[in-house]
Short mmCIF file of C-alpha atoms in Angstrom, two decimals:
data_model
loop_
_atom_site.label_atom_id
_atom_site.label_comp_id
_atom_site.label_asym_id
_atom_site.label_seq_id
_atom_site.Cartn_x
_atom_site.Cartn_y
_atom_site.Cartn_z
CA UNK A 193 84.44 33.68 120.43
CA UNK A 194 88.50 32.77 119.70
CA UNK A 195 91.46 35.10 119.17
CA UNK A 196 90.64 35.72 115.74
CA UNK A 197 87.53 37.29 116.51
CA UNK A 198 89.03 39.35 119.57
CA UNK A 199 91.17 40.79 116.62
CA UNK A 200 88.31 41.71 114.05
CA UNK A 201 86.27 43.41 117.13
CA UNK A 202 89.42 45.17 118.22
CA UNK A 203 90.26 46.55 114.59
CA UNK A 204 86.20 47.47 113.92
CA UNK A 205 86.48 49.41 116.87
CA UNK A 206 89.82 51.32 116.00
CA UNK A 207 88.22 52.17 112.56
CA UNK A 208 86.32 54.61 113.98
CA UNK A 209 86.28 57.22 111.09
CA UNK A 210 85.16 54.52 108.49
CA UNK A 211 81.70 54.79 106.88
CA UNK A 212 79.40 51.92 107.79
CA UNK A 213 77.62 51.83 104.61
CA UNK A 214 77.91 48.62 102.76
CA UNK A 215 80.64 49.47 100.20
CA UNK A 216 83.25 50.95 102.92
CA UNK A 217 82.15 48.03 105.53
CA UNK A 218 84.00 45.94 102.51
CA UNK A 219 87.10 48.14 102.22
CA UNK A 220 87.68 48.23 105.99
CA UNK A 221 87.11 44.71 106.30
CA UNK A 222 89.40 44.03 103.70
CA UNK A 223 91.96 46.74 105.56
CA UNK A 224 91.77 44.75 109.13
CA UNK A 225 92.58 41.33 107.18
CA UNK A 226 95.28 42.32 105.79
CA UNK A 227 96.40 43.93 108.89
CA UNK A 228 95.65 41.05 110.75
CA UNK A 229 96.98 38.40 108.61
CA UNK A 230 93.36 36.84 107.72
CA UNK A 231 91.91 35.70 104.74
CA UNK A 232 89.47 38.58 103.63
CA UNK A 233 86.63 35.82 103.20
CA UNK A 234 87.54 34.83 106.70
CA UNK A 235 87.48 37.79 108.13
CA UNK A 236 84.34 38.90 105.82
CA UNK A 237 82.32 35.43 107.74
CA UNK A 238 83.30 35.95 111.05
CA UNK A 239 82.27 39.83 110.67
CA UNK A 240 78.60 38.12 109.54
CA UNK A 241 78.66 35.87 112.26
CA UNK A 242 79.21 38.70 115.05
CA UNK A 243 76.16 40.77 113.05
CA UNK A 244 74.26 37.49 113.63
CA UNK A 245 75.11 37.80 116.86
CA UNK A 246 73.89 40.61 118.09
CA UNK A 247 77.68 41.98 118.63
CA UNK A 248 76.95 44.66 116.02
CA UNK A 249 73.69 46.10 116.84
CA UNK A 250 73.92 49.24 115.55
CA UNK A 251 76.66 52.00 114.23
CA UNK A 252 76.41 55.26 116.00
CA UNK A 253 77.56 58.83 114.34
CA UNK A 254 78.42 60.99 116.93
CA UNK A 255 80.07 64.71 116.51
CA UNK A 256 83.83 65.04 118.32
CA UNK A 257 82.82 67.08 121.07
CA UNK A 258 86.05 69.48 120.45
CA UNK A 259 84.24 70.84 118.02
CA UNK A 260 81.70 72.61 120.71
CA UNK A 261 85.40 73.62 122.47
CA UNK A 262 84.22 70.79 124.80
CA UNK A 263 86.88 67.58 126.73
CA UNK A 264 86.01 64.12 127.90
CA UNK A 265 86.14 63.40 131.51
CA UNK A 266 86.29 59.35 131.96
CA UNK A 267 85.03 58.70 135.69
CA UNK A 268 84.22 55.20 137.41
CA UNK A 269 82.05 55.54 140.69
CA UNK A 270 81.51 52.51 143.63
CA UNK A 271 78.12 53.64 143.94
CA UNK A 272 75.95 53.48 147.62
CA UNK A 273 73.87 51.58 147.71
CA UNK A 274 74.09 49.20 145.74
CA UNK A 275 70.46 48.41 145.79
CA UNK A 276 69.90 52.07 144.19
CA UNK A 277 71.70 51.93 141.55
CA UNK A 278 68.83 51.62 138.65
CA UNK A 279 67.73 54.29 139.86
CA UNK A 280 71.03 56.56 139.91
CA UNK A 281 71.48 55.54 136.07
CA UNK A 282 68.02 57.24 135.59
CA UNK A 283 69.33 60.03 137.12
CA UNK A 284 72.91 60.48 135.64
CA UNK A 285 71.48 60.00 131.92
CA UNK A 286 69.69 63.45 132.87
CA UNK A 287 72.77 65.06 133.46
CA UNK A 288 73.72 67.51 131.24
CA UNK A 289 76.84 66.08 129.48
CA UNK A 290 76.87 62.78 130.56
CA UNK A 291 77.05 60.85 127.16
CA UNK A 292 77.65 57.18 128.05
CA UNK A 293 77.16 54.85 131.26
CA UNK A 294 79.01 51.57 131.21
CA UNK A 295 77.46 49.37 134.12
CA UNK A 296 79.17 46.48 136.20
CA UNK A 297 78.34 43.87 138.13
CA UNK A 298 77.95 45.06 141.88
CA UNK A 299 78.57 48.96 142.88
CA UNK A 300 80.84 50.45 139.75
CA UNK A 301 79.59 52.36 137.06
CA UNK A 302 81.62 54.04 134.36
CA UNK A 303 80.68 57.26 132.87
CA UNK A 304 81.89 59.94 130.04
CA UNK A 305 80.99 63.13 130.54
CA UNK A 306 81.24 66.76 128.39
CA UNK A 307 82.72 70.02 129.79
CA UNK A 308 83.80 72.91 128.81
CA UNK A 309 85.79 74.94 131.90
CA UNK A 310 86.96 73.76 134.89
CA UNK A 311 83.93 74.85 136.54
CA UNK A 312 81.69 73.03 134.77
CA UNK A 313 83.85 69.73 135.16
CA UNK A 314 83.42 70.81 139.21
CA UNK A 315 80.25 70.90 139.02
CA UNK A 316 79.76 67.72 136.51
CA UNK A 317 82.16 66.05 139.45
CA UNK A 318 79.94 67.57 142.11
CA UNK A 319 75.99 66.17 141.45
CA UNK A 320 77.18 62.74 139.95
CA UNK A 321 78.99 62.55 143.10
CA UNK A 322 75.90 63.48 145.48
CA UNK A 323 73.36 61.01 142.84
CA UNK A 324 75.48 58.18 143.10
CA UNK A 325 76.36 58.73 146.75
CA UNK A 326 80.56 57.96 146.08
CA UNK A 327 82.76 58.83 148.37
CA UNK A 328 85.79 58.81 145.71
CA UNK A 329 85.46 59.38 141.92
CA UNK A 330 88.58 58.23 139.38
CA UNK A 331 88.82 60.91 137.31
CA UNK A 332 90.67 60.84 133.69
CA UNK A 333 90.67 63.55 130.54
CA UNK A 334 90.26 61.69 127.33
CA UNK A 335 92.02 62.88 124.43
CA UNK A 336 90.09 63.69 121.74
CA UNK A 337 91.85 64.94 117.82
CA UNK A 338 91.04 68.29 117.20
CA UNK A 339 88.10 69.28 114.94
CA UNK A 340 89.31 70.97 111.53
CA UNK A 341 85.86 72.40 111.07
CA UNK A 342 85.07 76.01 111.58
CA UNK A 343 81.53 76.10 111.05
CA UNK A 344 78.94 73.68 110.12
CA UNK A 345 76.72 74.62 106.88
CA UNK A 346 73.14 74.12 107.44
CA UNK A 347 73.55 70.82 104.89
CA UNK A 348 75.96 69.63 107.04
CA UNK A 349 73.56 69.53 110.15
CA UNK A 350 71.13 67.95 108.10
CA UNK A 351 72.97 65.24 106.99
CA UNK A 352 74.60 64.47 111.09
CA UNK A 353 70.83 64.22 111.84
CA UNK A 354 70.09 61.74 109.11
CA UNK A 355 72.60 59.29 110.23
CA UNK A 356 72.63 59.98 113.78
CA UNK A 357 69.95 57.26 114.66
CA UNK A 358 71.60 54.65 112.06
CA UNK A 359 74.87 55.47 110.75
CA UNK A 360 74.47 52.66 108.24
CA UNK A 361 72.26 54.37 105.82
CA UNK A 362 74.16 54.88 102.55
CA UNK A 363 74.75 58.27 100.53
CA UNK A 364 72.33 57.64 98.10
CA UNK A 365 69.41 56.84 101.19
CA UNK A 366 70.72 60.22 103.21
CA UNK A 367 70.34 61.88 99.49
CA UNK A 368 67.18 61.01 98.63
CA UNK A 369 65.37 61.98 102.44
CA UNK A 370 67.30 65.40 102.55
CA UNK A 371 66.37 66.44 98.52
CA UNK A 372 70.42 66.57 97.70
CA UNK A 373 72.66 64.94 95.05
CA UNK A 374 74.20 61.40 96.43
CA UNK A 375 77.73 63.15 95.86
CA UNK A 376 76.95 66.09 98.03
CA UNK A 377 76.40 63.47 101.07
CA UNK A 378 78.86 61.38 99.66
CA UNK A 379 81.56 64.49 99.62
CA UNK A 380 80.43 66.00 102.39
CA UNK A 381 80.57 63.38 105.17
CA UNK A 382 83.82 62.74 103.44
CA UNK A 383 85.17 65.78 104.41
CA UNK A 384 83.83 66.04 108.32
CA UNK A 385 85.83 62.40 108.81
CA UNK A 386 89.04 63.92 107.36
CA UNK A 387 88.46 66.81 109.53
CA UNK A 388 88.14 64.61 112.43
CA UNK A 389 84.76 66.23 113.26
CA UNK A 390 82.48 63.23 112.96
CA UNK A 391 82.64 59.66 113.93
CA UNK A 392 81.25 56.26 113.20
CA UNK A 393 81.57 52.94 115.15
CA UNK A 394 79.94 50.03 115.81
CA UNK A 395 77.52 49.83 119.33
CA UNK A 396 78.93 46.73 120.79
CA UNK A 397 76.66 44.06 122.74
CA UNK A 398 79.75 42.27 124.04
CA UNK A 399 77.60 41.34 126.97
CA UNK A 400 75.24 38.73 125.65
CA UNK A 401 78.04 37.17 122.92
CA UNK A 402 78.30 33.72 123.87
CA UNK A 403 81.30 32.41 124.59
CA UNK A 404 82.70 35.36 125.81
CA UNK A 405 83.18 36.81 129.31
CA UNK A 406 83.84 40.56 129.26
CA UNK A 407 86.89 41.25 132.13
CA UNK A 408 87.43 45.07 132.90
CA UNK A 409 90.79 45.57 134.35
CA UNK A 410 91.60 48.90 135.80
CA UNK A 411 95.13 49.33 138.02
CA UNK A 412 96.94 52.12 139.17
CA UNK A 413 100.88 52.90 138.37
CA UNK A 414 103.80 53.14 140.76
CA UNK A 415 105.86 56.46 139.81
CA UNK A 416 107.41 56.06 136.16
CA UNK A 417 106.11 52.73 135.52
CA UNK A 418 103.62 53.83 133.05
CA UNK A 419 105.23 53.00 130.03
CA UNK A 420 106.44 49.78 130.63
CA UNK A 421 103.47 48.44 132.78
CA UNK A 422 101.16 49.43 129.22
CA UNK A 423 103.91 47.13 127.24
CA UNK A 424 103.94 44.70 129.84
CA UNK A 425 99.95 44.51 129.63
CA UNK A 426 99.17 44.74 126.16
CA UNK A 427 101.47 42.18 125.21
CA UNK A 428 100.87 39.81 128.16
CA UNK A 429 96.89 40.42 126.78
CA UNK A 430 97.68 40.55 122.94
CA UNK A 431 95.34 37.36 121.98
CA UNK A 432 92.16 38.80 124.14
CA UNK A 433 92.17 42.72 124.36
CA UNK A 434 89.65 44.39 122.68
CA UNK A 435 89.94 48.08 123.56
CA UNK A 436 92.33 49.80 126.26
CA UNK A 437 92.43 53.20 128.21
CA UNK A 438 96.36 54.37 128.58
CA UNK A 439 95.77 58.13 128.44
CA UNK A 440 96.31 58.78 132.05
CA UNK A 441 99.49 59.31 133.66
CA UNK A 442 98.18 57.66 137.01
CA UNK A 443 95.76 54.61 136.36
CA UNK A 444 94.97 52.75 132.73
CA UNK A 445 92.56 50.07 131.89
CA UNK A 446 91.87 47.15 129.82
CA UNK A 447 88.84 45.11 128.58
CA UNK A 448 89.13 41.64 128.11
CA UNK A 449 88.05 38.50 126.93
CA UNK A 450 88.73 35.75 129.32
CA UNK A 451 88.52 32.24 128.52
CA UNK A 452 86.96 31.09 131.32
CA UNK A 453 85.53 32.43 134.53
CA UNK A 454 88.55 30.24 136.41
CA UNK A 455 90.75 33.01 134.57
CA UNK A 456 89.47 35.81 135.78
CA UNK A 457 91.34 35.28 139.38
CA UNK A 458 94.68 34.13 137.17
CA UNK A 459 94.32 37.56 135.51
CA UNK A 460 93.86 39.82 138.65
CA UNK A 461 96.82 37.91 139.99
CA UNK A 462 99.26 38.37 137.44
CA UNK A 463 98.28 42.14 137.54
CA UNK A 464 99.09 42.48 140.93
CA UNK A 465 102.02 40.66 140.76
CA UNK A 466 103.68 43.33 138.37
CA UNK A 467 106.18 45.33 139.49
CA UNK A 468 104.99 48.42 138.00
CA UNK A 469 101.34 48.00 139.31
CA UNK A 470 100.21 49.42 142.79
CA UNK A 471 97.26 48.50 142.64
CA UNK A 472 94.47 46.54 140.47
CA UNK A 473 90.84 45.28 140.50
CA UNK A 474 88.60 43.55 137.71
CA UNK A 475 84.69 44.12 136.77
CA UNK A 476 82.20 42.50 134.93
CA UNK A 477 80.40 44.94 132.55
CA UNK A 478 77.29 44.40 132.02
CA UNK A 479 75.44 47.12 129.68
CA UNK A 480 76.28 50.03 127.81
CA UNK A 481 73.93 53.06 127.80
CA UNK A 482 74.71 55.21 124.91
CA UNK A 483 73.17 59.17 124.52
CA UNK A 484 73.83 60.00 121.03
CA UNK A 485 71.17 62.80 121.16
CA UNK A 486 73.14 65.03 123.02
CA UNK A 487 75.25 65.69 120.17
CA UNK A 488 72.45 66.21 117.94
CA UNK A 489 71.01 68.89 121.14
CA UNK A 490 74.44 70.64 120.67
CA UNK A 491 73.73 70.77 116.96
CA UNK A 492 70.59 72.26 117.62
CA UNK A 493 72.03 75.02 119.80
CA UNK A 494 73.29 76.54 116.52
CA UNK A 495 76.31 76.61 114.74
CA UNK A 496 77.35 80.13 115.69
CA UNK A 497 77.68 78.92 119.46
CA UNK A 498 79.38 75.58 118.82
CA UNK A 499 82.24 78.02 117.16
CA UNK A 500 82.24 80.86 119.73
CA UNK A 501 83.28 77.61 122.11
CA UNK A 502 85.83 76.25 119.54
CA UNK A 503 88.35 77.79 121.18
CA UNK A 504 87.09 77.51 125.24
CA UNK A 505 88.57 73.94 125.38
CA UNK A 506 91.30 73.67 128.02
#
């Protein structure tokens, strides 16, 4: 694992409205050389080599939750105890809205939850708080682009189903299952990307990739320092970033590829020692538990709901 292929994960993972099938894997490839500064045939191997890998298990298709009028809340936990914790994840994935659990190394866990009011953030807040035993949760709103799409046609949830499971299947494959014409799929997932309503990206296994050592970083601002402590970091990290959060106006984060474990105190270090930083600590991830089902339970709820919420979202 080098820079270069720091900077084809990063890209793969910023293309998240790109198809995965075969023929628009190509085009984005050839996209993120050329916005890289790569060969395409280069860039073409290495993405091969991470599919070897394992680093590309699968491509998920998930629906943006503002279409069912619903945010994002981001929350890490320290859970207690530590011993428990298998247990706890159990728990949390039964959670209604819960839709991805990012476990460290020792007492954290990450999760992303769905709500729709403030109440129902409360009371997301309230039981993961009481499962994992935390005293304090970090909270954060992700921003999500707004859906475009009033309504889903009953094709439409048909075809989200198809490639929920394996977002790789091509038109033609989604076409031939569902009885419809290859440019009915073909338009029609088409237009739910441009209408920011459905997205595809890759599942990562950066955990087993060898040769590299996954470093959350997570650090709290001092009072106005926002903007230039997210300069400071992403270009003091350019070469080994793959994917940042800088969408809260009191803490950010940062996942990295360091280059060796004698690094990882080098890179707490020079985060502390930042002006702009009152705080910072570092992680090791160490799985990713994705619920792409949920969305498809939403679906299922029925079209006329998901738009009667449209417009809930606060």
């Amino acid at each position: 694992m080098d820079a270069l292929d720091v900077k084809i994960l990063r890209a793969l993972i910023s293309e998240s409205r790109a198809s995965p099938s075969s023929a628009e894997v190509r085009l984005s490839l050839r996209a993120i050389a050329a916005r890289i500064g790569a060969d395409d045939m280069t860039v073409n191997y290495r993405y091969k080599r991470l599919q070897k890998s394992g680093a590309l298990s699968d491509w998920h298709l998930i629906v943006n939750p503002s279409f069912f009028g619903r945010s994002v809340l981001d929350m890490v936990v320290d859970v207690q105890p530590e011993s428990e914790k298998t247990d706890m994840i159990r728990k949390l994935k039964l959670v209604d809205g819960v839709i991805m659990i990012l476990n460290f190394f020792g007492r954290a866990l990450r999760i992303l939850s769905m709500y729709s009011t403030n109440e129902s953030r409360s009371r997301a807040v309230e039981l993961i708080s009481r499962i994992t035993n935390a005293e304090r949760i970090t909270q954060s709103r992700m921003p999500l682009p707004s859906s475009r799409t009033k309504l889903l046609t009953e094709t439409d949830v048909k075809i989200i189903e198809a490639l929920s499971k394996d977002a790789r299947k091509s038109s033609a494959l989604v076409a031939k299952e569902l009885g419809l014409s290859t440019r009915t799929v073909r338009n029609r997932t088409d237009r739910l990307r441009q209408e920011n309503t459905i997205f595809t990206f890759p599942s990562l296994n950066i955990y087993g990739i060898a040769g590299l050592i996954p470093v959350y970083l997570s650090y709290t601002y001092c009072n106005g320092a926002k903007s230039s402590v997210d300069r400071a970091v992403l270009t003091h990290f350019e070469s080994s970033y793959l994917w940042g959060g800088f969408y809260d106006p009191d803490h950010g984060f940062i996942m990295l590829n360091a280059p060796t474990m004698g690094d990882v105190p080098r890179i707490l270090e020079w985060a502390k020692s930042q002006p702009g930083i009152a705080s910072a600590r570092i992680d090791f991830p160490t799985e990713q538990f994705s619920y792409p089902e949920k969305f498809i339970e939403l679906l299922q709820l029925g079209n006329k709901g998901a738009a009667l919420q449209k417009n809930a979202i606060l």
